[in-house]
Coordinates of C-alpha atoms and ligand atoms in Angstrom, one line a residue:
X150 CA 83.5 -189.3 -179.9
X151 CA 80.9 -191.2 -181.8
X152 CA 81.8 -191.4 -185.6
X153 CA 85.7 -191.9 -185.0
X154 CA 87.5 -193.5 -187.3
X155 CA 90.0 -196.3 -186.4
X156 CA 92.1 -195.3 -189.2
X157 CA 92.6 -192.2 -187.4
X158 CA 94.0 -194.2 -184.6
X159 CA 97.2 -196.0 -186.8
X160 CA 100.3 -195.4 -187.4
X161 CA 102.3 -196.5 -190.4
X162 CA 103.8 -200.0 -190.0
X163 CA 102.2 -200.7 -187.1
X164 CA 100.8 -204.2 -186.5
X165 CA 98.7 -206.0 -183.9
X166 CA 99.9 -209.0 -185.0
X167 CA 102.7 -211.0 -186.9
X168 CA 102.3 -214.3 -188.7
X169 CA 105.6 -217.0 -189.2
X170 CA 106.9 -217.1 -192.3
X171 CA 105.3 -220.0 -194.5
X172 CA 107.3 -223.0 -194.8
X173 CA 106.2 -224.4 -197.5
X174 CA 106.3 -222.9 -201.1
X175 CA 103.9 -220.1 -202.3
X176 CA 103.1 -218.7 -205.4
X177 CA 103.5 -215.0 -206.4
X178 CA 100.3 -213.0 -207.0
X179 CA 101.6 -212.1 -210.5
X180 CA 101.2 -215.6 -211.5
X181 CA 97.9 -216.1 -210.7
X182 CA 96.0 -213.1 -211.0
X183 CA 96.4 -210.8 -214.5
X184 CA 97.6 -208.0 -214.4
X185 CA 94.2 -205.8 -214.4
X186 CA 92.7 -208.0 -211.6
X187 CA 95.3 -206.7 -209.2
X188 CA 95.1 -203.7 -207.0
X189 CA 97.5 -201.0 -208.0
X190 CA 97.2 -199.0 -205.2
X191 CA 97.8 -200.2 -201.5
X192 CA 94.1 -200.6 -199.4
X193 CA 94.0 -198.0 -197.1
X194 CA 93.8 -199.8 -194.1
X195 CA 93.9 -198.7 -190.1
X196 CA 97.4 -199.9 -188.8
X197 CA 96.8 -200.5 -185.5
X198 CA 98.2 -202.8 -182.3
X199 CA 95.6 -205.0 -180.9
X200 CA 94.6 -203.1 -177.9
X201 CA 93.3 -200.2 -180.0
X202 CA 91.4 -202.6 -181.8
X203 CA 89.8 -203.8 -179.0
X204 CA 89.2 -200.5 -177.4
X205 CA 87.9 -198.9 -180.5
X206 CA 85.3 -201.8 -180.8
X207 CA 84.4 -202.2 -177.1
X208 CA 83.7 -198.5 -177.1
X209 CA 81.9 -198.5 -180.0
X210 CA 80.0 -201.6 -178.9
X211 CA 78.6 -199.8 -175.2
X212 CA 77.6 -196.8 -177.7
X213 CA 74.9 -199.3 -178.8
X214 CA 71.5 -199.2 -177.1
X215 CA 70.3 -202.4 -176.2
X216 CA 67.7 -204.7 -174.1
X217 CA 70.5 -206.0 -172.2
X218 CA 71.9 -202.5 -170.9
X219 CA 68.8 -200.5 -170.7
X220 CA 64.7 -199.9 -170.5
X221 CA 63.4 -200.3 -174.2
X222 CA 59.5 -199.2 -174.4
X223 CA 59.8 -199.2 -178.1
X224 CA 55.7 -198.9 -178.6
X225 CA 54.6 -201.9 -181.0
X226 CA 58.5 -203.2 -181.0
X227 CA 57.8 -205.5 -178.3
X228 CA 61.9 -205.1 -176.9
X229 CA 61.6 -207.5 -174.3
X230 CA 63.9 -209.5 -172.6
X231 CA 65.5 -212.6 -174.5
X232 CA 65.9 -215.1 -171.6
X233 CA 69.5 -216.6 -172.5
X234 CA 68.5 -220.1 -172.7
X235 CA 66.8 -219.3 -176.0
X236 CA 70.6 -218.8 -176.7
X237 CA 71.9 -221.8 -175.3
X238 CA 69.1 -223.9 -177.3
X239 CA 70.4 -222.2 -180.9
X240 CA 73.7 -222.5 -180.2
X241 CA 73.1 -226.2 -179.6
X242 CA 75.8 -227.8 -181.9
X243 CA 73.5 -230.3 -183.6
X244 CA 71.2 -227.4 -184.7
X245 CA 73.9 -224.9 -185.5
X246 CA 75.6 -226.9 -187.2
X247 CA 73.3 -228.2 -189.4
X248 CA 73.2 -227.8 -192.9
X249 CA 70.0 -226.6 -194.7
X250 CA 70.3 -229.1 -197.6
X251 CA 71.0 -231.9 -195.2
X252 CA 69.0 -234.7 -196.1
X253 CA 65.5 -234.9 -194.3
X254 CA 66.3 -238.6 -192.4
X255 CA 70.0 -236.3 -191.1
X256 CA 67.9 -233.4 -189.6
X257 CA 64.8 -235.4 -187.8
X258 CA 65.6 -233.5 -184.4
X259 CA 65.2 -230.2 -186.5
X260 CA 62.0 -231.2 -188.5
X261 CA 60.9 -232.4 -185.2
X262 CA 61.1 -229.4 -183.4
X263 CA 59.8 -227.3 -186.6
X264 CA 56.5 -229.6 -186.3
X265 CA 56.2 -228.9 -182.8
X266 CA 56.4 -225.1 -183.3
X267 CA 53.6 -225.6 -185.8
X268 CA 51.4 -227.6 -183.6
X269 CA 52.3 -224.5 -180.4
X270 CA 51.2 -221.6 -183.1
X271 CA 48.5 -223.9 -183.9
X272 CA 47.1 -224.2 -180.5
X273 CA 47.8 -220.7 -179.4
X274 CA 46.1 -219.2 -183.1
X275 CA 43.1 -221.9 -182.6
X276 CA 43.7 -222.1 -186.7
X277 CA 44.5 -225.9 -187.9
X278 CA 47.4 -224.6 -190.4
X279 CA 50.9 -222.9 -190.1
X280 CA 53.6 -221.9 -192.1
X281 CA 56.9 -221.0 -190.8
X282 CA 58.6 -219.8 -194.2
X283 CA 58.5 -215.8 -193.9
X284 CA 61.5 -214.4 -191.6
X285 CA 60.0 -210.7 -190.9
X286 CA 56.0 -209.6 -189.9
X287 CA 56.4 -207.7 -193.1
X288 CA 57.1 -210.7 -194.9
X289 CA 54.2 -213.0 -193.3
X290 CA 52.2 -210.6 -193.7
X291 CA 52.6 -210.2 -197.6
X292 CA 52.9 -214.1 -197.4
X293 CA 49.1 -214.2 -196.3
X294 CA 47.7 -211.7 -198.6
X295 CA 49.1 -213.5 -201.7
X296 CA 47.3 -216.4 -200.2
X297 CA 43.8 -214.9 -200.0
X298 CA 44.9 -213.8 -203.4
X299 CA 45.9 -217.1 -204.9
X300 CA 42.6 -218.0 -203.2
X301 CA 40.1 -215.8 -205.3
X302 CA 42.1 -217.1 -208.5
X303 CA 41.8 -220.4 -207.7
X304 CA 37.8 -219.9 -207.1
X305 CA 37.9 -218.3 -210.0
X306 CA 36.4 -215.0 -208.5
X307 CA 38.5 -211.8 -210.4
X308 CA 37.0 -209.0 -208.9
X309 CA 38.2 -208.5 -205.6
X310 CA 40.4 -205.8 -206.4
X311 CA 40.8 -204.1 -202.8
X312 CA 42.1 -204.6 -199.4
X313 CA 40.8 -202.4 -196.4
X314 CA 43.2 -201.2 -193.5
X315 CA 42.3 -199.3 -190.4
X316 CA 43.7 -195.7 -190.1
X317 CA 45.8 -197.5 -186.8
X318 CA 47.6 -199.8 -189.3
X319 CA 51.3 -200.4 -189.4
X320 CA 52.6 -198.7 -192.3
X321 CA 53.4 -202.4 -193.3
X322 CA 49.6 -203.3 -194.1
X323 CA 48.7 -200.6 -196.7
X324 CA 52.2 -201.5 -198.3
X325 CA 51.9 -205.1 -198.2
X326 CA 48.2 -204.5 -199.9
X327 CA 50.2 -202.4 -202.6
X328 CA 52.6 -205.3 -203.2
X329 CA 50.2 -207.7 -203.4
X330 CA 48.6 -205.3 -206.2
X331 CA 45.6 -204.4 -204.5
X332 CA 43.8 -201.2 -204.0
X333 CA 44.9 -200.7 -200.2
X334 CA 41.4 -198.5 -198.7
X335 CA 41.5 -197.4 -195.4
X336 CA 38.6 -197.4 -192.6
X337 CA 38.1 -194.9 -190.1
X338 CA 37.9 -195.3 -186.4
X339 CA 35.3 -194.8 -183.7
X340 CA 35.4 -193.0 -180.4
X341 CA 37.2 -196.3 -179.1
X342 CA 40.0 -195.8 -181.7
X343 CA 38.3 -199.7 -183.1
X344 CA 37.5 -200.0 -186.3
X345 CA 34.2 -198.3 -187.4
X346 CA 32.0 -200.9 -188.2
X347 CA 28.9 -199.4 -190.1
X348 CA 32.0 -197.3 -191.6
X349 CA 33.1 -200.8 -193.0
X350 CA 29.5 -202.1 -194.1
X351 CA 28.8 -199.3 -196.0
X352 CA 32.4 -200.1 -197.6
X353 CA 32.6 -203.9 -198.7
X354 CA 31.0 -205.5 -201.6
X355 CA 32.5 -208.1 -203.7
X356 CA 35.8 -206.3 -204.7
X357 CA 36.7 -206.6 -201.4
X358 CA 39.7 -209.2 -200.6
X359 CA 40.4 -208.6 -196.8
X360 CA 40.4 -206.5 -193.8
X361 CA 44.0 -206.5 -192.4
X362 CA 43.4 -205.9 -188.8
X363 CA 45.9 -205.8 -185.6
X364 CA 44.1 -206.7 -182.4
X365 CA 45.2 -204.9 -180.1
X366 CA 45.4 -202.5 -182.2
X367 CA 48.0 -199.7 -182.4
X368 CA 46.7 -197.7 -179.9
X369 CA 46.9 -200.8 -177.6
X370 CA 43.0 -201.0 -177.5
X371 CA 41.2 -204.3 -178.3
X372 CA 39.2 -204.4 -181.2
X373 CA 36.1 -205.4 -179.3
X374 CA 34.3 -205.3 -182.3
X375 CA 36.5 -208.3 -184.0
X376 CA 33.3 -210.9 -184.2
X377 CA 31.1 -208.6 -185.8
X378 CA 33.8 -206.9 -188.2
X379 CA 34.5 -211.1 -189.2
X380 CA 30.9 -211.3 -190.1
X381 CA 30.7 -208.1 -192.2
X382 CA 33.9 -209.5 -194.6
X383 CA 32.0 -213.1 -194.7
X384 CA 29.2 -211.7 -196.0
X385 CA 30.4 -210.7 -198.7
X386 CA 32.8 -213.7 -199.3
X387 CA 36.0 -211.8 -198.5
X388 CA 38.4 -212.5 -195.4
X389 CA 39.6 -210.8 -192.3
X390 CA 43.7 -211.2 -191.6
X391 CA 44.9 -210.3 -188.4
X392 CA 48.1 -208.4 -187.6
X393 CA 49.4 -210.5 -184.8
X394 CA 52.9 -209.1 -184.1
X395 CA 51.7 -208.2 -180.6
X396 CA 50.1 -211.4 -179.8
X397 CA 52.0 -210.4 -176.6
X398 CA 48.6 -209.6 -174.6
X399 CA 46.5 -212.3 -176.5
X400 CA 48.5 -215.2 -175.1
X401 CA 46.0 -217.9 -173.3
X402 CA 43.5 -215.1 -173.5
X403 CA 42.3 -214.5 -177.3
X404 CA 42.4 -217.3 -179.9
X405 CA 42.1 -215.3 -183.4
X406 CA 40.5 -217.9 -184.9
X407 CA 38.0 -218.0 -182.1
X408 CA 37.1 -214.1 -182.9
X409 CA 36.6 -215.2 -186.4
X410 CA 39.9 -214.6 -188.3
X411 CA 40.8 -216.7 -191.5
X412 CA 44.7 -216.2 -191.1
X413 CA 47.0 -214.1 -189.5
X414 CA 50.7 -213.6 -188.9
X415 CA 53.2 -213.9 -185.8
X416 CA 56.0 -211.7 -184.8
X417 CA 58.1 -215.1 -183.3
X418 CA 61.1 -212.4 -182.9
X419 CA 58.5 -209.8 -181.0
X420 CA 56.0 -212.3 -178.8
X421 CA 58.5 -215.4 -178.5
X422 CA 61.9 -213.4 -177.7
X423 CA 64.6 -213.2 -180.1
X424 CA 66.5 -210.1 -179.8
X425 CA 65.6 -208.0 -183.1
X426 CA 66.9 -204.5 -182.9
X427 CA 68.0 -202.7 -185.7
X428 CA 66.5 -205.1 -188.0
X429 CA 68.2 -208.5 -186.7
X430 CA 66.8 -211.7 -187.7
X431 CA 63.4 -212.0 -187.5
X432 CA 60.1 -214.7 -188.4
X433 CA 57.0 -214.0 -189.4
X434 CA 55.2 -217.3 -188.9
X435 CA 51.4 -217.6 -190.5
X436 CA 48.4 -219.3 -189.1
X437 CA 45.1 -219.9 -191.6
X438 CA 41.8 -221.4 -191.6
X439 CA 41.1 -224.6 -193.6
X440 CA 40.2 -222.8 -196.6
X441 CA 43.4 -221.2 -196.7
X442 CA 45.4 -224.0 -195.7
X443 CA 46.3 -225.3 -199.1
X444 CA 47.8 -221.9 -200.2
X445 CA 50.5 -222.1 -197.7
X446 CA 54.2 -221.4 -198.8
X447 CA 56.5 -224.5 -199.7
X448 CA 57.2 -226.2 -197.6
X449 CA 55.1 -227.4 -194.5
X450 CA 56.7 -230.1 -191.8
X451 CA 54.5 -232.8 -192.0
X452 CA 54.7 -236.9 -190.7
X453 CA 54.9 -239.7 -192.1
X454 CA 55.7 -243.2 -191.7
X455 CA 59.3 -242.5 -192.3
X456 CA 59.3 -239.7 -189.9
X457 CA 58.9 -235.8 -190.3
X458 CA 59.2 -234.7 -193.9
X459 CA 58.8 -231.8 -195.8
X460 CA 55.5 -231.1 -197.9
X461 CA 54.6 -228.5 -201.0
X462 CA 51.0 -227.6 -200.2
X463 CA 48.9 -228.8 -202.6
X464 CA 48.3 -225.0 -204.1
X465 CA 51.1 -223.4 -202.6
X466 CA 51.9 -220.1 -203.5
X467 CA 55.0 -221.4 -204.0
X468 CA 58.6 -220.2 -201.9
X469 CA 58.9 -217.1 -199.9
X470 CA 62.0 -217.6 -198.3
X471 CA 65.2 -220.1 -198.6
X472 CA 65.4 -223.1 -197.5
X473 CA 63.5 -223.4 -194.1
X474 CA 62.7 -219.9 -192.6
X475 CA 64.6 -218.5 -190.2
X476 CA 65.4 -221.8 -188.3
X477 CA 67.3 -219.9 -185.1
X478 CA 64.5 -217.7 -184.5
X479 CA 62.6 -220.8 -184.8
X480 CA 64.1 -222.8 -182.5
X481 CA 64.1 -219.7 -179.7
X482 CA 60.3 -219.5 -180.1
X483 CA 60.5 -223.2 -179.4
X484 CA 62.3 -222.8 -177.1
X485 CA 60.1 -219.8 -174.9
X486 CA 57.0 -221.6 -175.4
X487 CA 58.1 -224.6 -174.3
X488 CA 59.5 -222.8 -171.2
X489 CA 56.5 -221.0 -170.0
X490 CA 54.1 -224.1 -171.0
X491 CA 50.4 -223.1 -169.7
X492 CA 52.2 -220.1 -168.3
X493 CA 52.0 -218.2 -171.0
X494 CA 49.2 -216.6 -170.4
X495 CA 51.0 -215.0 -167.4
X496 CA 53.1 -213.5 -169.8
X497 CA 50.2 -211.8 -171.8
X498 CA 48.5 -210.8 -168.0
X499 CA 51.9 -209.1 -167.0
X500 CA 52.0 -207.3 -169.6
X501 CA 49.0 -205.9 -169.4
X502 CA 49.3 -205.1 -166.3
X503 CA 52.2 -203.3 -166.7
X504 CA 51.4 -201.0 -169.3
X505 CA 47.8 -200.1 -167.5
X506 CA 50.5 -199.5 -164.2
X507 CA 52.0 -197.0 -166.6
X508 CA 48.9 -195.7 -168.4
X509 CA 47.4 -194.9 -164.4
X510 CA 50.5 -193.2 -162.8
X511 CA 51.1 -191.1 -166.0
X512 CA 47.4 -189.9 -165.9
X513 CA 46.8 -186.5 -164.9
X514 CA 50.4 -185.2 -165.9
X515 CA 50.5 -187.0 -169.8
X516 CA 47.1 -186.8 -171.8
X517 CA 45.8 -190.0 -172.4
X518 CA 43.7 -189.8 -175.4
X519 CA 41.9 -193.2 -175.2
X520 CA 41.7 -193.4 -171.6
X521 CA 40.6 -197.5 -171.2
X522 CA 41.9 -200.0 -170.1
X523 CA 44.7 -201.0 -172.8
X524 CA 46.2 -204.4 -173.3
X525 CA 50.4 -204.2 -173.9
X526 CA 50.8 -200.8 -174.9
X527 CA 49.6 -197.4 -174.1
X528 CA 49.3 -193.8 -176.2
X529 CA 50.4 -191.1 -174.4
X530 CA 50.6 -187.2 -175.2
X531 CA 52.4 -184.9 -173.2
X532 CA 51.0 -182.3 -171.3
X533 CA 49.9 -179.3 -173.4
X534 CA 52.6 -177.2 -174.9
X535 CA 55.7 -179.6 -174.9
X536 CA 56.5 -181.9 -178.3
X537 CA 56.8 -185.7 -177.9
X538 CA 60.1 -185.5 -179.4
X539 CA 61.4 -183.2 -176.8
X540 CA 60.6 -185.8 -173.9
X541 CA 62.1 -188.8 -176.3
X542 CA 65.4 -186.9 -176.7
X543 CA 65.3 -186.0 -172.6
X544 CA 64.7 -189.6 -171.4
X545 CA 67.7 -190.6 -173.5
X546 CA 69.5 -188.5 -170.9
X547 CA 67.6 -190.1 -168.3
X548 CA 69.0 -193.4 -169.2
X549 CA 65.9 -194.8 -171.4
X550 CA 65.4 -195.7 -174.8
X551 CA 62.4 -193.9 -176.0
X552 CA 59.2 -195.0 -176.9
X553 CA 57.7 -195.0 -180.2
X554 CA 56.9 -191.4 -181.0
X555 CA 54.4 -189.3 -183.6
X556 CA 52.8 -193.3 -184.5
X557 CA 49.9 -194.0 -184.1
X558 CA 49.7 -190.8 -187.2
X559 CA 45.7 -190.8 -185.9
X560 CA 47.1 -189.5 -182.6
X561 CA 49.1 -185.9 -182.3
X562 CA 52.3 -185.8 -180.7
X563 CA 51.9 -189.3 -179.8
X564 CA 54.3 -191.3 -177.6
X565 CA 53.6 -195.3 -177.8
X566 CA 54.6 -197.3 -174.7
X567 CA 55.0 -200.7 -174.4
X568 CA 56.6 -201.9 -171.0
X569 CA 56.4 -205.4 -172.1
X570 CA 55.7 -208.2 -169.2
X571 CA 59.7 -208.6 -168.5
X572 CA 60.3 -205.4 -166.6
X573 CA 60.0 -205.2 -162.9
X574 CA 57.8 -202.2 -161.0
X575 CA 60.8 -200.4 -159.6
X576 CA 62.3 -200.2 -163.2
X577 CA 58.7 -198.7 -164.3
X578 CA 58.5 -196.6 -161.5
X579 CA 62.0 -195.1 -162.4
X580 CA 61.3 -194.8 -166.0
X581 CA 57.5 -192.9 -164.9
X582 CA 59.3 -190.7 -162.7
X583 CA 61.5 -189.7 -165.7
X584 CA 58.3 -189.1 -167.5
X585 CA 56.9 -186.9 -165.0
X586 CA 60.2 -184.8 -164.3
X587 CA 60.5 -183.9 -167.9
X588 CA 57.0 -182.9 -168.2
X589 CA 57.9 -180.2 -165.6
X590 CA 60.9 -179.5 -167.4
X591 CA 60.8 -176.1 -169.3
X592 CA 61.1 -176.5 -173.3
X593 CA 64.0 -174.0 -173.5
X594 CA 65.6 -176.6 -171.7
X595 CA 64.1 -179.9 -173.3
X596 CA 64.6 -178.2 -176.7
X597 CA 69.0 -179.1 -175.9
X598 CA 68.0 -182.1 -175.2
X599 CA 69.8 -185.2 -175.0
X600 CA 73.4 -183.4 -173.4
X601 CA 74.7 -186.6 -171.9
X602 CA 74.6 -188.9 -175.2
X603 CA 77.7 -189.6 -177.7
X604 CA 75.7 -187.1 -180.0
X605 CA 73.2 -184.3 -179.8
X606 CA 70.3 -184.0 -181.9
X607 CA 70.5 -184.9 -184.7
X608 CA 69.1 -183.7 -188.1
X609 CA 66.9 -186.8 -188.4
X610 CA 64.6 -184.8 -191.6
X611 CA 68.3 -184.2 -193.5
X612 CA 69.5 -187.7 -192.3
X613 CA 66.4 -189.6 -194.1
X614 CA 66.3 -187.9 -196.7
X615 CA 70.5 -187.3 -197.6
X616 CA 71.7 -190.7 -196.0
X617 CA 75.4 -191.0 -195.8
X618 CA 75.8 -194.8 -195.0
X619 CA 79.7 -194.3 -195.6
X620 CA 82.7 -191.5 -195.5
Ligands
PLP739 C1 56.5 -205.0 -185.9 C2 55.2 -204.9 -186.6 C3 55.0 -205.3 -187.9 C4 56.2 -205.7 -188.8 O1 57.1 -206.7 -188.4 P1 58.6 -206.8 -188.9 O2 59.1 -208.1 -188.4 O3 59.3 -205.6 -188.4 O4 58.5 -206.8 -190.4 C5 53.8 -205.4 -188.5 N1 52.7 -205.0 -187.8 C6 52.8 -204.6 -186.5 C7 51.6 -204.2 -185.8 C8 54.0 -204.5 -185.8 O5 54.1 -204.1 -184.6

């Protein structure tokens, strides 16, 4: 019983709780609000005891799908698991409790820990600037093209009039090119699914503002290209951003800055752990180059001689978020880095690992259209004949979440997997099992798929495009 109501579930009069009578006086509502500001009619509220309330909630709660109840290979979502001492460290009182307009020498330990991040996604980026204003990867992402395009005003150089993304993009890079108001261009792929480089020479000239490129890319294959693609923007004076949402299989390994990037953005909420399904709180942390530095949104954590402070870059684009960013998610990604320590690179090696530990055993049964080694995530197809959404729809009734399906668009009937490092082998090898029973599976009887869920299938094509968000 998925969409019941708890109004369904009252009775007239009935109450899960009674308050005392107030002993001291109070004042009738017709004295202090007129006459038009009152409700006429009573609210149609659920009447209910407190153990319906509970139930009704609890119930509705376990209908949720989570990290914490099942295996989440969301491809390019990176749903791994949010070690609970990332928890404890937010929900420390001094930090919680905090107010954002606190006055700096009142909120050292916070400014403190906010430098520290910087300096981490400093070191981990290899670029000597960071910002940690924009709260989603959508956000730093938009964050970093407005700087390369604050850039070219402030050199004075008007033409560049177009950003180039690969045909792998997130669907976030071509519209994050549109907001900025540039011409978003894509680039084609070669038999790597990496950006086509002679493709992209033949492309760029001087109305050319950036290359957004994710590396790994969506197809969870490195962009080995990355050095040579960097040269072919410098030449002609543009830049090359890097998507790094999925810095996930980079960490300790691949310093963007290193491969010759000029800025980039993080997923703190994806690579550092904080739980962010169905669109919780997120951070989209930037790293830049020295050139770009200047450009960074308002404001910075810097030091001085009365301790840490907060800074307007000298050409700052100016504020992209309230106050201080996302400071919980923040103070998680603190938190996880300071955790693993060098160690991190273990988490980009495990991860790895594990999705090449899927990519192998599915081989054979699943198509694997770029058969390499990948980094965090791997592109399957199903065998020939059966529909990608069919085998989402059965693993829900196998107990999984399922992957990303039908993205990458460059690949048909595509099913994006990303294990991520925190999963064990026997949970793999029970999720792959799933994989390979429901490729034997006929489609008469994939097609009724899921039968054990609180729904069936659902109309998703009528649901997008007819959302009823209320009844
Ligand atoms: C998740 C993701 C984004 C967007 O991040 P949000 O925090 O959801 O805005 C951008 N690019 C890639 C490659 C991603 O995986």
């Amino acid at each position: 019983m998925p969409f019941n109501l708890i109004r369904d579930k009252g009775r007239e009069g009935r109450r899960g709780y009674t308050l005392p009578k107030p002993d001291v006086e109070t004042r009738k509502l017709e004295d202090v609000l007129p006459e038009k500001a009152r409700r006429q009619e009573k609210l149609r509220l659920a009447e209910v005891d407190e153990p319906t309330v509970i139930r009704h909630y609890t119930n509705l709660s376990r209908q949720n799908w989570g990290i914490d109840t099942n295996f989440y290979p969301l491809g390019s979502c990176t749903m791994k698991h949010n070690p609970r001492a990332n928890e404890a460290a937010a929900a420390v009182p001094g930090f919680a409790g905090l107010h954002p307009l606190q006055p700096e020498a009142q909120a050292q330990g916070a400014l403190q820990v906010m430098h520290e991040l910087q300096g981490f996604l400093s070191e981990i980026s290899g670029f000597p600037a960071v910002s940690l204003q924009p709260m989603a990867g959508a956000q730093g992402e938009l964050t970093s093209i407005l700087m390369v395009k604050k850039y070219f005003e402030d050199a004075g150089d008007e033409g560049r009039t177009t950003v180039i993304v690969p045909e792998t993009a997130h669907g976030t890079n071509p519209a994050t090119a549109t907001m900025a108001d540039f011409k978003s261009v894509e680039v084609g792929l070669d038999e790597h699914g990496c950006v086509a480089v002679e493709e992209l020479r033949d492309m760029v000239d001087e109305t050319t503002a950036a290359l957004m490129i994710t590396n790994p890319n969506t197809l969870g294959v490195y962009e080995r290209n990355i050095a040579e693609i960097a040269e072919v923007l410098h030449e002609v004076g543009a830049f090359l951003y890097m998507d790094g949402a999925n810095m996930n299989a980079n960490l300790g390994r691949m310093r963007p800055a290193d491969a010759g990037a000029d800025i980039m953005h993080y997923n703190l909420h994806k690579t550092f752990s904080t739980p962010h399904g169905g669109g919780g709180p997120g951070s989209g942390a930037i790293a830049c180059s020295e050139a770009l530095a200047p450009f960074r949104p308002d404001p910075v954590v810097e030091t001085s001689e009365e301790g840490y402070t907060l800074v307007r870059p000298e050409k700052s684009i100016g504020r992209v978020s309230t106050f201080h960013g996302n400071f919980g998610v923040l103070l998680k990604a603190w938190n996880y880095i300071k955790m693993h320590g060098p160690e991190l690179r273990d988490v980009a090696d495990m991860a790895v690992l594990n999705a090449n530990y899927v990519r192998a055993r599915l081989r054979g049964t699943y198509r694997i259209p770029y058969d390499e080694l990948c980094k965090h995530e791997v592109v399957v197809q199903p065998p020939e004949g059966k529909k990608a959404l069919d085998i989402a729809k059965g693993l829900i009734d196998h107990g999984y979440h399922p992957p990303t399906v039908y993205f990458p668009l460059v690949v048909k009937e595509a099913m994006l997997v990303e294990p991520t490092e925190s999963e064990s082998k026997e949970t793999l090898d029970d999720f792959i099992g799933a994989m390979l029973e429901l490729a034997e599976t006929s489609p008469e009887e994939l097609e009724e798929a899921p039968t054990h869920a609180p729904t069936r299938r659902l109309d998703e094509a009528r649901a997008a495009r007819k959302l009823k968000a209320r009844w």
